[in-house]
Coordinates of C-alpha atoms in Angstrom, one line a residue:
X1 CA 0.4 0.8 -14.7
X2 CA 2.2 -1.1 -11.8
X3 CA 0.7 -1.6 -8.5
X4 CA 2.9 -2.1 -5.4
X5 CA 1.6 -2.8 -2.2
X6 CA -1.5 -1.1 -3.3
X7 CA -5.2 -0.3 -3.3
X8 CA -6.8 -0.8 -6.9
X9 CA -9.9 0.3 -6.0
X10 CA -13.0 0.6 -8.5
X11 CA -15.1 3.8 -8.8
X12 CA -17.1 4.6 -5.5
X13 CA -14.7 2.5 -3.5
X14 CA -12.9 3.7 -0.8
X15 CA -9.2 2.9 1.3
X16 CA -10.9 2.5 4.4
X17 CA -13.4 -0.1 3.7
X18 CA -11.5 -1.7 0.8
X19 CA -9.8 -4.6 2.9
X20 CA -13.1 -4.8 5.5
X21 CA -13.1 -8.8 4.1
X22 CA -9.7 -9.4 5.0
X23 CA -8.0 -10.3 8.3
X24 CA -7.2 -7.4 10.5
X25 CA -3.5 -6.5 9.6
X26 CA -3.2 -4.5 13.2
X27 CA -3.0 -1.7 11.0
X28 CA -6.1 0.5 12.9
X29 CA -4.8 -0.2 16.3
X30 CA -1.2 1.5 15.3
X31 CA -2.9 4.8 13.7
X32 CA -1.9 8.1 15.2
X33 CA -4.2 10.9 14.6
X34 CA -2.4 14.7 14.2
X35 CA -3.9 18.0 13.6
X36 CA -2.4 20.9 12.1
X37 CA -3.8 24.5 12.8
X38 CA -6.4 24.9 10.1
X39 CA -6.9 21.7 8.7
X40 CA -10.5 20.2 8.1
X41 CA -9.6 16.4 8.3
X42 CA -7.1 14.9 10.4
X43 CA -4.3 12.8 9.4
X44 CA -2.3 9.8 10.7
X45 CA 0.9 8.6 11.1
X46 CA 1.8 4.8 12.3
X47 CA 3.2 4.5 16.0
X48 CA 6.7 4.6 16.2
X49 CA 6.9 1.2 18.4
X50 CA 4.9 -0.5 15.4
X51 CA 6.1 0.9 12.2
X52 CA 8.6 -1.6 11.5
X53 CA 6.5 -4.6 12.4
X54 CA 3.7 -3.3 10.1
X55 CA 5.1 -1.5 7.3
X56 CA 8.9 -2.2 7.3
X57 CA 9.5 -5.6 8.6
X58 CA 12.3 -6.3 5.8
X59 CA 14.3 -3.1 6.7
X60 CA 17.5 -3.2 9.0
X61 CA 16.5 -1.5 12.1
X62 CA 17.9 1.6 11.5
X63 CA 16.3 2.4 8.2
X64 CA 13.1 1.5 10.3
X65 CA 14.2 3.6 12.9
X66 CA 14.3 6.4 10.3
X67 CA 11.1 5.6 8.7
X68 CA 9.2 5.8 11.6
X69 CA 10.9 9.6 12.8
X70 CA 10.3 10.7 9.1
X71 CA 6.9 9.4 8.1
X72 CA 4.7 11.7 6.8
X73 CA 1.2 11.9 7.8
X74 CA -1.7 10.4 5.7
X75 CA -4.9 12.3 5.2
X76 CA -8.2 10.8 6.6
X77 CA -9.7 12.0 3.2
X78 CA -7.4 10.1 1.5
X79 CA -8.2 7.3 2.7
X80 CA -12.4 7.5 3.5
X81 CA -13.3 9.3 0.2
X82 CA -14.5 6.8 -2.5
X83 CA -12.8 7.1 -5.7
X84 CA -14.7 9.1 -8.1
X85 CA -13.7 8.6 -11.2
X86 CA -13.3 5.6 -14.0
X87 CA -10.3 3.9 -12.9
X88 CA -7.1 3.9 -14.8
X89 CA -6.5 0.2 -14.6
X90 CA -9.4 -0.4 -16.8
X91 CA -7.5 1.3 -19.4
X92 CA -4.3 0.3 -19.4
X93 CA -2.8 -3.0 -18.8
X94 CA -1.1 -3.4 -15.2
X95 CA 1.7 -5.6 -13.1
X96 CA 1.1 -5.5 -9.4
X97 CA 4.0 -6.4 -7.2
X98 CA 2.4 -8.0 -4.1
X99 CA 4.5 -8.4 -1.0
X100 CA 3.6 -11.6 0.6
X101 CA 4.6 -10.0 4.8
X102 CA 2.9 -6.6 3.9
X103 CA 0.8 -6.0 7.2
X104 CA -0.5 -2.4 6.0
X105 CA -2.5 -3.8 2.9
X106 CA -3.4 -7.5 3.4
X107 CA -1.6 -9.6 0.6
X108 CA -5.1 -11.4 0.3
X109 CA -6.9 -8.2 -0.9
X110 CA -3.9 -7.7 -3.6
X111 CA -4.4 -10.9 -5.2
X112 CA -8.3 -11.0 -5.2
X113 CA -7.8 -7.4 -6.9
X114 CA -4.6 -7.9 -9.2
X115 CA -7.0 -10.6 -10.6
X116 CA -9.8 -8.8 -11.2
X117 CA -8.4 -6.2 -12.8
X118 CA -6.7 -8.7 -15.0
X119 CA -2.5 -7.9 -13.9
X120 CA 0.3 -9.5 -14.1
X121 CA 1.7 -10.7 -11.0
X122 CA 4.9 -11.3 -9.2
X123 CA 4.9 -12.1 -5.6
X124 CA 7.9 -10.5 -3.8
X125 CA 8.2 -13.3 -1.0
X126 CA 8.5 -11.8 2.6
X127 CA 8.5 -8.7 1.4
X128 CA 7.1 -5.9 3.2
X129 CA 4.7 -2.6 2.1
X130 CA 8.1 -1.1 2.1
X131 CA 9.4 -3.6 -0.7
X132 CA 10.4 -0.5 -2.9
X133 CA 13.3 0.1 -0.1
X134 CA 13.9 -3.2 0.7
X135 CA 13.9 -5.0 -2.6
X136 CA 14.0 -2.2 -5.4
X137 CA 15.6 -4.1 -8.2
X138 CA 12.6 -6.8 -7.9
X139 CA 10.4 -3.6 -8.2
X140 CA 12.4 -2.2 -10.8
X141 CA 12.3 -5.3 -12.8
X142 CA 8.7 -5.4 -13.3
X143 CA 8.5 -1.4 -14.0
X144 CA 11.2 -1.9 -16.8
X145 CA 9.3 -5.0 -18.1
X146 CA 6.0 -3.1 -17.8
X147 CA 7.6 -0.2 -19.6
X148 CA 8.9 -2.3 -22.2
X149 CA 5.5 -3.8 -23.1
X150 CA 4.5 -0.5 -24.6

C-alpha cells in the first residue's frame, strides 16, 4: 500500500479532525462549500486564488491555473465520517511518499502516522500534495519498488 500526501487514519478516525494537533495549513480558510440540487451533504472545492499556494505550489502556473478551473468537489462526508472499518495498512506493508511543502495535509501528521503504521519513507523535498503531477517518476519509483516487494 503506498500513501501519498495522505490520511492513514485508524478505525473511528476521521479527515476532519485527523491533523487537529498540527499547525493550521490555511487549508479551512480556502474551502468553498457547493450544493448540488438533491444532495444531502455539501461539498467543497479550494478557492481559485489559493489553490496553487495550498495544494499545487510546485506546478507551473498554468497547470495551476487548470487545477483550480477543474477541481472537483470533495464531499463533507468524506471527510467528517470516521473510518469504519479495520484499516488496510495494518495488513499490508506500506511506503508513504511525504511531500515536505504540502499545505493541504501537514507533512508533520505524515510522519507521526507513516511511523506508526510502520512504512517506509521517502521525503519528496518541496514537494507539494500535488507531487504525483509535479514529481511522478519519484512517485513512481516507490510504487514500482513497493510493487516489487511482493
Amino acid at each position: 500500500m503506498v500513501f501519498l500526501a495522505a490520511f492513514g487514519l485508524g478505525e473511528g478516525e476521521n479527515a476532519q479532525n485527523a491533523t487537529a494537533d498540527y499547525p493550521d495549513t490555511g487549508l479551512g480558510e480556502a474551502l468553498r462549500p457547493w450544493t448540488y440540487p438533491g444532495a444531502d451533504l455539501p461539498e467543497f472545492t479550494l478557492a481559485p486564488d489559493k489553490y496553487r499556494e495550498l495544494f499545487a505550489a510546485d506546478l507551473t502556473e498554468e497547470q495551476a491555473a487548470v487545477g483550480a478551473a477543474t477541481q472537483r468537489p470533495a464531499s463533507a462526508l468524506a471527510f467528517g465520517e470516521p473510518l469504519s472499518v479495520e484499516p488496510a495498512w495494518k495488513s499490508l506493508p506500506s511506503w508513504w511518499i511525504i511531500p515536505t511543502a504540502d499545505r493541504t495535509i501537514h507533512p508533520g501528521y505524515q510522519r507521526d502516522r507513516a511511523k506508526a503504521i510502520g512504512a517506509r519513507v521517502t521525503e519528496l523535498d518541496g514537494g507539494s500534495h500535488s507531487s504525483a503531477v509535479s514529481r511522478p517518476d519519484d512517485v513512481a519509483s516507490v510504487i514500482v519498488e513497493a510493487a516489487r516487494s511482493l
